[in-house]
C-alpha cells in the first residue's frame, strides 16, 4: 500500500491475555517507530528500528513489551499479560532519510482496550 | 526528562486570536519538524526546518528554528476552528538518525 498500515484498528482484550499489534511500513523505509498515546496526550516512545542495527528499546515500559521487525519490513509489537494501564492507542511510523530531514509517516493506530 | 519540551501543554482560544507554541531543548538538532494530529488520525508533517534562524510560512502558520538550533516556535495568525488538534515538534539530533518527538501542545479553537 501507499501508506503505513496497522492492524487491527481496534482490539479489546481481557486482562492477562497477550496481544500482537502489526505494522506494515512504507516500502523502502529503513526506520520504524512504535509509540503509545493516551487520550489527549503526546506520544510516548516505545521502540525504534533502523535498518540492520540493534533496535533502540529504551522506551519499552516493562519486560511485558517486546517488538520484532522481520526482514526489515513488517513489525509486530507484543504485549504479554496485558494490564488495564496498557489501554491506549499504539501508533507505528516509518521514515527514510534525506538531506532535508526525516519525515515520519504514521499509521492510523491500533486502539487497545484492556478490560 | 524530556528531550523536547513544548509549551503550553494546553491552549484554548477564540477564533481570530493569534497564538505561539514553543519547542525547547538543551540539545542541538540537525533538523526540526512540526506535526499536527487530528482526532483518530496519526500525526501529519507540516514543515521541516534545517537551518538555524530559518523561518518558514505555511498560510497562517509561521515556523521558526532558533539560531542555535536548540528551539523552535510555531505561530498561528487568526486561528480557526480547523486549526484544532495536537501539535508536535520533532527533531533529529546532530549526527544521529532517530526522530524524537516533543511533549505536545493540545490546541482548541472555539467559535
Short mmCIF file of C-alpha atoms in Angstrom, two decimals:
data_model
loop_
_atom_site.label_atom_id
_atom_site.label_comp_id
_atom_site.label_asym_id
_atom_site.label_seq_id
_atom_site.Cartn_x
_atom_site.Cartn_y
_atom_site.Cartn_z
CA UNK A 1 0.00 0.00 0.00
CA UNK A 2 0.92 3.65 -0.26
CA UNK A 3 0.93 4.39 3.45
CA UNK A 4 1.69 2.83 6.80
CA UNK A 5 -0.85 0.17 7.65
CA UNK A 6 -1.65 -1.03 11.16
CA UNK A 7 -3.83 -3.90 12.24
CA UNK A 8 -6.10 -4.43 13.95
CA UNK A 9 -7.58 -0.94 14.14
CA UNK A 10 -9.30 -1.82 17.40
CA UNK A 11 -8.57 -4.55 19.92
CA UNK A 12 -10.43 -5.36 23.10
CA UNK A 13 -8.76 -7.93 25.29
CA UNK A 14 -9.16 -9.34 28.76
CA UNK A 15 -6.65 -8.50 31.45
CA UNK A 16 -3.86 -11.07 31.49
CA UNK A 17 -4.11 -12.03 27.83
CA UNK A 18 -1.34 -11.49 25.29
CA UNK A 19 -1.86 -9.25 22.24
CA UNK A 20 0.02 -8.73 18.99
CA UNK A 21 -0.15 -5.49 17.04
CA UNK A 22 1.07 -5.36 13.46
CA UNK A 23 2.64 -2.58 11.42
CA UNK A 24 3.30 -2.61 7.67
CA UNK A 25 5.61 0.31 6.93
CA UNK A 26 6.04 2.13 3.63
CA UNK A 27 8.14 0.03 1.29
CA UNK A 28 11.79 1.01 1.36
CA UNK A 29 11.64 2.89 4.64
CA UNK A 30 14.53 1.80 6.80
CA UNK A 31 13.34 3.31 10.07
CA UNK A 32 10.31 2.13 12.05
CA UNK A 33 8.98 3.52 15.32
CA UNK A 34 6.35 2.41 17.81
CA UNK A 35 4.66 4.96 20.06
CA UNK A 36 1.91 4.81 22.65
CA UNK A 37 -0.62 7.60 23.10
CA UNK A 38 -3.16 8.02 25.85
CA UNK A 39 -6.27 10.12 25.21
CA UNK A 40 -5.38 13.76 24.63
CA UNK A 41 -1.74 13.17 25.42
CA UNK A 42 1.52 13.30 23.46
CA UNK A 43 3.49 10.41 22.02
CA UNK A 44 5.31 8.03 24.34
CA UNK A 45 8.28 6.49 22.52
CA UNK A 46 8.47 2.70 22.78
CA UNK A 47 11.00 1.31 20.31
CA UNK A 48 12.96 2.32 17.19
CA UNK A 49 14.30 0.07 14.43
CA UNK A 50 16.86 1.39 11.95
CA UNK A 51 18.00 -0.93 9.18
CA UNK A 52 20.02 -3.85 10.48
CA UNK A 53 21.14 -2.05 13.62
CA UNK A 54 20.18 -3.24 17.06
CA UNK A 55 16.81 -1.67 17.96
CA UNK A 56 16.58 1.13 20.48
CA UNK A 57 14.33 -0.43 23.13
CA UNK A 58 14.82 2.31 25.70
CA UNK A 59 11.15 3.31 25.72
CA UNK A 60 9.61 -0.08 26.45
CA UNK A 61 7.81 0.34 29.81
CA UNK A 62 8.31 -3.21 31.09
CA UNK A 63 9.52 -6.65 30.06
CA UNK A 64 5.95 -7.49 29.09
CA UNK A 65 6.51 -5.43 25.96
CA UNK A 66 8.57 -6.65 23.02
CA UNK A 67 8.79 -5.95 19.31
CA UNK A 68 10.25 -7.56 16.25
CA UNK A 69 10.89 -6.36 12.75
CA UNK A 70 11.24 -9.20 10.30
CA UNK A 71 13.21 -8.79 7.09
CA UNK A 72 13.48 -5.07 7.63
CA UNK A 73 9.80 -4.63 6.85
CA UNK A 74 6.78 -5.72 8.90
CA UNK A 75 6.91 -5.17 12.64
CA UNK A 76 4.96 -6.78 15.45
CA UNK A 77 4.55 -5.29 18.91
CA UNK A 78 3.67 -7.90 21.52
CA UNK A 79 2.25 -7.15 24.95
CA UNK A 80 2.17 -10.09 27.32
CA UNK A 81 -0.16 -10.42 30.31
CA UNK A 82 -1.95 -7.19 29.45
CA UNK A 83 -2.93 -4.80 32.22
CA UNK A 84 -5.59 -2.08 32.23
CA UNK A 85 -2.91 0.61 32.16
CA UNK A 86 -1.82 -0.75 28.76
CA UNK A 87 -5.04 0.64 27.27
CA UNK A 88 -4.04 3.30 24.74
CA UNK A 89 -3.62 3.94 21.03
CA UNK A 90 -0.47 2.34 19.65
CA UNK A 91 0.97 4.22 16.68
CA UNK A 92 3.54 3.00 14.21
CA UNK A 93 5.59 5.27 11.95
CA UNK A 94 8.18 4.70 9.26
CA UNK A 95 10.67 7.00 7.63
CA UNK A 96 13.56 7.26 5.25
CA UNK A 97 16.33 9.79 5.32
CA UNK A 98 17.03 12.76 3.13
CA UNK A 99 19.04 15.95 3.02
CA UNK A 100 16.09 18.00 4.23
CA UNK A 101 15.46 15.83 7.21
CA UNK A 102 13.40 12.85 8.15
CA UNK A 103 9.65 12.78 7.64
CA UNK A 104 7.79 10.22 9.68
CA UNK A 105 4.67 8.72 8.15
CA UNK A 106 2.20 7.38 10.67
CA UNK A 107 -0.41 4.69 10.53
CA UNK A 108 -3.85 5.33 11.98
CA UNK A 109 -3.04 3.35 15.07
CA UNK A 110 -4.43 0.41 16.99
CA UNK A 111 -6.76 1.30 19.83
CA UNK A 112 -6.17 -1.24 22.58
CA UNK A 113 -8.68 -1.62 25.38
CA UNK A 114 -7.91 -3.98 28.25
CA UNK A 115 -10.98 -4.92 30.27
CA UNK B 1 13.40 14.43 31.47
CA UNK B 2 12.01 15.06 28.00
CA UNK B 3 14.47 15.98 25.28
CA UNK B 4 12.00 18.35 23.63
CA UNK B 5 9.70 20.33 25.91
CA UNK B 6 6.70 22.07 24.44
CA UNK B 7 4.72 24.91 25.95
CA UNK B 8 1.98 25.47 26.62
CA UNK B 9 0.69 21.95 27.10
CA UNK B 10 -2.91 23.01 26.54
CA UNK B 11 -4.31 26.09 24.82
CA UNK B 12 -7.94 27.08 24.34
CA UNK B 13 -8.61 30.24 22.36
CA UNK B 14 -11.32 32.02 20.40
CA UNK B 15 -11.46 32.12 16.63
CA UNK B 16 -9.43 35.01 15.26
CA UNK B 17 -6.85 35.09 18.04
CA UNK B 18 -3.13 34.65 17.49
CA UNK B 19 -1.02 32.11 19.36
CA UNK B 20 2.52 30.82 19.66
CA UNK B 21 3.68 27.35 20.63
CA UNK B 22 7.24 26.77 21.79
CA UNK B 23 9.53 23.77 21.50
CA UNK B 24 12.69 23.90 23.60
CA UNK B 25 15.70 21.70 24.22
CA UNK B 26 19.20 21.87 25.61
CA UNK B 27 20.41 19.77 22.68
CA UNK B 28 21.31 20.82 19.15
CA UNK B 29 19.21 19.40 16.33
CA UNK B 30 20.23 18.97 12.70
CA UNK B 31 16.60 19.39 11.69
CA UNK B 32 13.32 20.06 13.39
CA UNK B 33 9.79 19.33 12.28
CA UNK B 34 6.25 20.23 13.27
CA UNK B 35 3.36 17.79 13.01
CA UNK B 36 -0.38 18.17 13.59
CA UNK B 37 -2.58 15.34 14.76
CA UNK B 38 -6.35 15.35 14.46
CA UNK B 39 -8.59 13.02 16.48
CA UNK B 40 -8.48 9.43 15.27
CA UNK B 41 -5.58 10.04 12.93
CA UNK B 42 -1.82 9.78 13.07
CA UNK B 43 0.31 12.95 13.12
CA UNK B 44 0.97 14.57 9.75
CA UNK B 45 4.02 16.61 8.87
CA UNK B 46 3.51 20.37 8.48
CA UNK B 47 7.05 21.61 7.95
CA UNK B 48 10.76 20.81 8.29
CA UNK B 49 13.38 23.41 9.17
CA UNK B 50 17.08 22.68 8.87
CA UNK B 51 18.99 25.96 9.11
CA UNK B 52 19.49 27.98 12.29
CA UNK B 53 17.36 31.12 12.12
CA UNK B 54 15.22 29.72 9.33
CA UNK B 55 11.65 30.97 9.03
CA UNK B 56 9.01 29.17 7.00
CA UNK B 57 5.46 30.24 6.37
CA UNK B 58 2.56 27.98 5.55
CA UNK B 59 -0.52 30.19 5.01
CA UNK B 60 -1.38 31.46 8.52
CA UNK B 61 1.33 29.35 10.18
CA UNK B 62 4.87 30.66 10.72
CA UNK B 63 7.63 28.34 11.88
CA UNK B 64 11.00 29.46 13.18
CA UNK B 65 14.13 27.49 14.00
CA UNK B 66 16.33 29.05 16.67
CA UNK B 67 19.73 30.42 15.69
CA UNK B 68 21.45 27.80 17.84
CA UNK B 69 19.16 25.03 16.50
CA UNK B 70 18.01 24.14 20.02
CA UNK B 71 14.49 25.51 19.85
CA UNK B 72 11.62 26.31 17.55
CA UNK B 73 8.32 28.13 17.56
CA UNK B 74 5.04 27.86 15.73
CA UNK B 75 2.92 30.99 15.39
CA UNK B 76 -0.66 30.86 14.14
CA UNK B 77 -2.34 34.06 13.00
CA UNK B 78 -6.10 34.45 13.17
CA UNK B 79 -6.75 30.93 14.42
CA UNK B 80 -9.70 29.00 13.01
CA UNK B 81 -11.61 26.00 14.42
CA UNK B 82 -9.93 23.87 11.75
CA UNK B 83 -6.60 24.51 13.46
CA UNK B 84 -7.76 22.46 16.45
CA UNK B 85 -5.50 19.50 17.12
CA UNK B 86 -2.38 18.23 18.81
CA UNK B 87 0.79 19.99 17.64
CA UNK B 88 4.04 18.09 17.98
CA UNK B 89 7.59 19.19 17.33
CA UNK B 90 10.17 16.54 16.47
CA UNK B 91 13.86 16.65 15.83
CA UNK B 92 16.90 14.69 14.79
CA UNK B 93 19.95 15.36 16.93
CA UNK B 94 23.17 16.21 15.18
CA UNK B 95 24.97 13.08 14.00
CA UNK B 96 22.02 10.80 14.64
CA UNK B 97 19.10 9.30 12.75
CA UNK B 98 16.42 8.87 15.36
CA UNK B 99 13.46 11.25 15.32
CA UNK B 100 12.48 12.42 18.80
CA UNK B 101 9.06 13.92 19.48
CA UNK B 102 8.19 16.73 21.85
CA UNK B 103 5.66 16.59 24.65
CA UNK B 104 2.85 18.08 22.52
CA UNK B 105 0.51 21.07 22.65
CA UNK B 106 -3.23 20.45 22.56
CA UNK B 107 -4.90 23.40 20.80
CA UNK B 108 -8.63 24.07 20.79
CA UNK B 109 -10.04 26.93 18.76
CA UNK B 110 -13.64 27.82 19.55
CA UNK B 111 -16.16 29.87 17.60
#
